[in-house]
Amino acid sequence: DYGLIADETAKAIFGDVDYQFFMNVLVSVDLAMKLRGDQIHFDGKPLPCDQVYYYIPDTRKHPPNLTCDPSAFHLLLNVNCPLCHLQVAFAKEYLKVSKNSVIIVGKNDALNITKFQTKLPDGETSINFELRYLGDAIEFQLPEDAFADEATCASIVQTCNKMMNQDTWLKVKYVFAVMCSEDNSNTDVNRLRRIRHILPHTKNCETCAKQQRYNNTFEMWNRVVEKNKVERKRELNGGIMSISDICDVAEKLNQLSPESRKYVFDVIRKSYVSKKPKTDEEKTFDEDKLSLWVLMEWEFESRRIGKLQESPKRSLARLLFQLAVDAVAIKDQKDKQTLKTTARRLDLQVTQGPGMAPKSPLYHRSKN
């Protein structure tokens, strides 16, 4: 129930000769973590420091808790790892970064949650926070008073970066984010898709500003991530649409039926904030060149005007997915699936979970 196995228990299970071999295998693949007793709080009390324990989250019996905290900080990944793998990997690095911290274990802990207690620089005050595993996302939930301690937030971000730079994770792309105040899915425990702001975020969101999030939670995490940025090559669904992104989307959209293709590109063109008319040069383009032109215009114009509340890449993914779900003019089911697949390739987070993605701020439902 506690996710904790004493060294003596491991001996009894695997035998005096073989137990270390078996436990070392579990530790090496981040299914278990070896701890001293003084690195653990067991039902609120420290354990004997001269004893060895193994923290194995998957041995707990309580089902996962998928409730989402609107003020939580997120680490988003482009992979969905085994349940305990990320919990153990983070805990190992965090106890190295924050040496005065301990892991808290309790009988009723959910399968996907690891709890930490970390001491502040004064040596007397402590802050408890939770790591909550949500598939391809890790959520860090801190009490409101913890946001006053930037060092704790910084240690979490630094630990994530250290963990993601290990050999095991070098091919995994990731990014940091916070939930937008517009998101209302925190009460739906079966829906892992959220509306988020990728950090560091430079454009103010009107909804979050009305909720005064820029005065506390948002600014704290944004400032910390600004100082500990993800390397550009490791960014998950980075905000800038690369040439390869544009070529890939153009190729997919050119597979649509002529009617659907024309409708999609008309909607994209109407979404330009500048609403530029077609140039004489553009009128001479064949279909392939026109597709590339329109998508490059999307990237350039949306970034130049700067009125989007999210990156052009994410907004285009939302728009394509919304057209697949909502546009009456697109009747071919194969075309709908192509649009959904293209949106997923652009941005996994937009389309995950049941139901449909939140609407792009540039999308207007067709009346046709």
XYZ file of C-alpha atoms in Angstrom:
368
model
C 0.000 0.000 0.000
C 2.866 2.422 0.726
C 4.989 1.725 -2.346
C 7.905 1.047 0.005
C 9.891 -2.175 0.461
C 12.509 -2.584 3.170
C 15.872 -4.118 2.335
C 15.079 -7.063 4.616
C 11.792 -7.659 2.799
C 13.603 -7.734 -0.551
C 15.979 -10.370 0.869
C 13.038 -12.473 1.973
C 11.451 -12.263 -1.493
C 14.497 -12.873 -3.707
C 16.891 -14.613 -1.313
C 20.088 -13.386 0.378
C 22.252 -14.143 -2.651
C 20.138 -12.797 -5.526
C 18.102 -9.938 -4.039
C 20.648 -7.200 -4.794
C 20.829 -8.245 -8.437
C 17.043 -8.075 -8.848
C 16.696 -4.781 -6.985
C 19.555 -3.205 -8.940
C 17.794 -4.114 -12.185
C 14.622 -2.345 -11.005
C 16.649 0.699 -9.939
C 18.552 0.845 -13.245
C 15.347 1.114 -15.295
C 13.696 3.642 -12.951
C 11.072 1.218 -11.641
C 12.503 1.522 -8.126
C 14.573 3.993 -6.124
C 17.005 3.121 -3.345
C 16.655 5.376 -0.288
C 18.031 5.793 3.213
C 15.513 5.931 6.007
C 16.185 9.640 6.609
C 15.150 10.394 2.995
C 11.621 9.157 3.702
C 8.729 10.406 5.806
C 6.520 7.410 6.582
C 3.030 8.517 7.657
C 4.539 11.828 8.746
C 7.526 10.384 10.605
C 11.150 9.794 9.492
C 12.462 6.240 9.322
C 15.756 4.988 10.874
C 18.600 6.532 8.866
C 20.746 3.371 9.032
C 18.203 1.262 7.133
C 17.761 0.902 3.358
C 14.411 1.010 1.549
C 13.198 0.789 -2.043
C 10.498 3.151 -3.287
C 8.410 1.350 -5.952
C 5.295 3.414 -6.844
C 3.709 0.626 -8.895
C 3.236 -1.565 -5.813
C 0.576 0.779 -4.423
C -3.040 -0.310 -4.707
C -5.009 2.950 -4.857
C -6.195 3.963 -8.374
C -4.718 7.003 -10.150
C -5.980 10.465 -9.255
C -6.481 12.422 -12.502
C -7.919 15.604 -10.982
C -6.142 18.638 -12.421
C -5.187 21.705 -10.371
C -5.731 24.933 -12.401
C -2.663 26.519 -10.776
C -0.376 23.524 -11.413
C 2.871 23.553 -13.383
C 3.197 21.006 -16.216
C 6.024 19.130 -17.886
C 4.685 17.917 -21.252
C 6.309 15.060 -23.192
C 5.895 13.545 -26.638
C 5.880 10.035 -25.156
C 3.636 8.147 -22.765
C 5.907 6.349 -20.264
C 5.215 3.522 -17.794
C 3.319 4.791 -14.782
C 6.102 4.836 -12.195
C 8.999 5.503 -14.581
C 8.775 9.306 -14.543
C 7.946 9.431 -10.836
C 11.137 7.568 -9.936
C 13.305 9.351 -12.521
C 12.252 12.768 -11.198
C 12.577 11.758 -7.533
C 16.149 10.518 -8.049
C 17.258 13.811 -9.570
C 15.257 16.009 -7.217
C 16.887 14.599 -4.101
C 20.259 15.408 -5.701
C 19.259 18.981 -6.574
C 17.432 19.653 -3.295
C 19.487 17.741 -0.725
C 17.294 18.694 2.248
C 14.193 17.174 0.670
C 12.467 13.883 1.489
C 9.836 11.677 -0.120
C 6.545 11.398 1.763
C 4.735 8.053 1.665
C 1.302 7.306 3.058
C -1.093 4.388 3.030
C -3.741 6.121 0.899
C -1.436 7.589 -1.766
C -2.750 7.263 -5.333
C -0.796 5.145 -7.784
C 0.254 8.118 -9.947
C 1.327 10.540 -7.183
C 4.693 11.049 -5.482
C 4.873 13.556 -2.637
C 7.877 15.609 -1.560
C 8.793 17.806 1.384
C 11.526 20.365 0.851
C 13.070 22.735 3.388
C 13.414 26.426 2.639
C 16.743 28.257 3.035
C 15.876 29.264 6.611
C 16.216 25.577 7.581
C 12.971 25.621 9.576
C 10.115 26.128 7.120
C 9.098 23.258 4.829
C 6.918 23.062 1.732
C 5.096 19.950 0.550
C 4.297 19.424 -3.124
C 3.018 16.631 -5.355
C 4.138 15.150 -8.633
C 1.071 13.861 -10.446
C 1.632 11.598 -13.459
C -0.956 12.117 -16.248
C 0.322 10.009 -19.129
C 2.369 12.264 -21.396
C 2.346 15.036 -18.798
C 3.624 15.505 -15.271
C 1.782 17.979 -13.093
C 3.413 19.634 -10.095
C 0.939 20.802 -7.486
C 2.190 23.264 -4.872
C 0.249 24.977 -2.077
C -0.514 28.649 -2.750
C 1.984 29.874 -0.146
C 4.776 27.945 -1.920
C 4.711 30.342 -4.856
C 6.464 32.904 -2.691
C 9.535 30.660 -2.719
C 11.059 30.922 -6.172
C 13.924 28.626 -5.172
C 11.524 25.661 -4.832
C 10.001 26.332 -8.242
C 13.486 26.709 -9.746
C 14.633 23.396 -8.246
C 11.655 21.634 -9.868
C 12.424 23.096 -13.309
C 16.156 22.399 -12.977
C 15.422 18.819 -11.961
C 13.200 18.328 -15.007
C 15.949 19.627 -17.298
C 18.557 17.368 -15.663
C 16.263 14.365 -15.955
C 15.484 15.054 -19.617
C 19.199 15.383 -20.432
C 19.984 11.854 -19.290
C 20.752 9.286 -21.973
C 17.364 7.583 -21.481
C 15.473 10.753 -22.385
C 17.669 12.439 -25.011
C 15.295 11.631 -27.887
C 12.227 12.790 -25.987
C 10.918 16.288 -26.697
C 9.374 18.293 -23.884
C 8.162 21.703 -22.812
C 6.881 23.487 -19.686
C 3.377 24.929 -19.426
C 0.647 26.241 -17.142
C -3.080 25.924 -17.602
C -5.006 28.816 -19.086
C -7.792 30.305 -16.962
C -10.129 29.608 -19.882
C -9.726 25.855 -19.331
C -12.732 24.299 -17.603
C -11.719 20.650 -17.926
C -10.147 20.311 -14.463
C -13.402 18.779 -13.204
C -13.407 16.089 -15.900
C -11.146 13.345 -14.548
C -11.278 11.344 -17.772
C -10.032 14.138 -20.019
C -6.284 14.668 -20.095
C -6.343 17.329 -22.817
C -6.009 20.845 -21.416
C -5.801 24.418 -22.662
C -2.317 25.524 -21.689
C 0.193 28.335 -22.140
C 3.645 27.117 -23.160
C 6.389 28.773 -21.083
C 8.185 31.107 -21.277
C 5.198 33.079 -22.538
C 5.593 36.661 -23.763
C 2.048 37.558 -24.826
C -0.534 38.255 -22.153
C -3.706 36.180 -22.280
C -6.791 38.333 -21.708
C -8.624 35.596 -19.797
C -5.690 34.969 -17.448
C -5.194 38.706 -16.964
C -8.802 39.083 -15.814
C -8.194 36.298 -13.270
C -5.061 38.162 -12.049
C -2.891 35.108 -12.674
C -0.091 37.304 -13.962
C 0.360 38.641 -10.443
C 1.317 35.336 -8.844
C 1.363 31.791 -10.204
C 1.914 32.529 -13.871
C 4.669 35.094 -13.406
C 6.525 32.881 -10.937
C 6.729 29.898 -13.284
C 7.277 32.062 -16.341
C 10.255 33.779 -14.710
C 11.789 30.483 -13.578
C 11.445 28.831 -17.003
C 12.883 31.929 -18.685
C 16.049 31.337 -16.667
C 16.033 27.566 -17.355
C 14.802 27.272 -20.944
C 14.378 24.041 -22.855
C 16.901 23.747 -25.691
C 15.267 24.718 -28.991
C 16.029 21.327 -30.575
C 14.329 19.559 -27.638
C 11.141 21.654 -27.607
C 7.883 19.738 -27.971
C 5.758 21.328 -30.715
C 7.824 24.509 -30.642
C 5.992 27.720 -31.396
C 7.729 28.389 -34.714
C 6.545 26.425 -37.746
C 9.668 25.160 -39.429
C 10.020 24.726 -43.197
C 9.631 20.969 -42.694
C 6.376 21.567 -40.745
C 5.004 23.745 -43.538
C 5.993 21.271 -46.266
C 4.501 18.368 -44.302
C 1.168 20.157 -43.744
C 1.021 21.318 -47.375
C 1.602 17.759 -48.588
C -1.174 16.403 -46.359
C -3.671 19.119 -47.299
C -3.004 18.563 -51.004
C -4.322 15.010 -50.490
C -7.793 16.392 -49.733
C -10.548 16.322 -52.327
C -10.639 19.505 -54.467
C -13.738 20.810 -52.690
C -12.390 20.213 -49.178
C -8.963 21.555 -50.071
C -10.376 24.808 -51.456
C -12.583 25.253 -48.403
C -9.731 24.634 -45.926
C -7.366 27.075 -47.600
C -10.117 29.701 -47.894
C -10.694 29.421 -44.138
C -6.954 29.683 -43.441
C -6.685 32.773 -45.671
C -9.669 34.435 -43.978
C -7.971 33.810 -40.646
C -5.092 36.139 -41.490
C -5.284 39.010 -39.081
C -4.131 41.342 -41.856
C -6.621 39.868 -44.388
C -4.219 40.544 -47.272
C -5.694 40.268 -50.783
C -4.177 37.831 -53.252
C -1.156 39.221 -55.075
C -0.715 38.950 -58.852
C 2.176 36.553 -58.245
C 0.068 34.348 -56.013
C -2.645 34.059 -58.665
C -0.143 32.339 -60.979
C 0.824 29.615 -58.462
C -0.055 25.987 -59.087
C -1.732 24.052 -56.262
C 1.491 22.867 -54.608
C 3.070 26.312 -54.541
C -0.172 27.930 -53.386
C -0.386 25.531 -50.427
C 3.124 26.429 -49.313
C 2.474 30.123 -49.840
C -0.706 30.163 -47.758
C 0.920 28.296 -44.863
C 4.003 30.500 -44.910
C 1.718 33.525 -44.881
C -0.077 32.040 -41.851
C 3.179 31.738 -39.956
C 4.482 35.158 -40.985
C 1.303 37.185 -40.553
C 0.205 35.666 -37.254
C 3.633 36.250 -35.728
C 3.963 39.755 -37.216
C 0.620 40.963 -35.930
C 1.159 39.190 -32.616
C -2.492 38.953 -31.627
C -2.618 35.191 -31.128
C -2.853 33.968 -27.546
C -0.855 30.874 -28.533
C 1.798 29.934 -31.076
C 0.918 29.887 -34.811
C 1.746 26.189 -34.845
C -0.702 25.308 -32.083
C -3.384 27.625 -33.436
C -3.154 26.063 -36.899
C -3.428 22.595 -35.350
C -6.569 23.667 -33.488
C -8.015 25.164 -36.664
C -7.440 22.032 -38.762
C -8.839 19.751 -36.076
C -11.868 21.984 -35.608
C -12.571 21.968 -39.341
C -12.477 18.163 -39.317
C -15.004 18.009 -36.487
C -17.196 21.012 -37.093
C -17.156 22.166 -40.714
C -20.369 21.250 -42.556
C -18.688 21.891 -45.912
C -16.277 18.965 -45.416
C -18.356 15.848 -46.010
C -15.747 13.247 -47.003
C -14.794 11.131 -43.968
C -11.355 10.468 -45.445
C -10.758 14.231 -45.650
C -11.848 14.648 -42.046
C -9.385 11.971 -40.943
C -6.577 13.591 -42.951
C -7.205 16.901 -41.188
C -7.195 15.234 -37.767
C -3.976 13.364 -38.534
C -2.307 16.553 -39.768
C -3.358 18.418 -36.626
C -1.908 15.678 -34.441
C 1.389 15.789 -36.301
C 1.583 19.527 -35.633
C 0.608 19.414 -31.975
C -0.192 16.302 -29.939
C -1.620 18.235 -27.003
C -4.372 19.867 -29.052
C -6.193 16.674 -29.960
C -5.628 14.273 -27.069
C -8.422 12.905 -24.965
C -12.045 12.220 -25.917
C -14.118 14.865 -27.612
C -12.713 17.611 -29.787
C -10.052 20.217 -29.312
C -10.940 23.684 -27.998
C -11.608 26.019 -30.895
C -8.825 28.007 -32.444
C -9.222 31.727 -31.624
C -9.132 32.316 -35.395
C -11.869 29.830 -36.289
C -15.409 30.833 -37.221
C -17.918 28.099 -37.905
C -19.151 27.945 -41.466
C -22.843 28.600 -42.051
C -22.804 26.651 -45.329
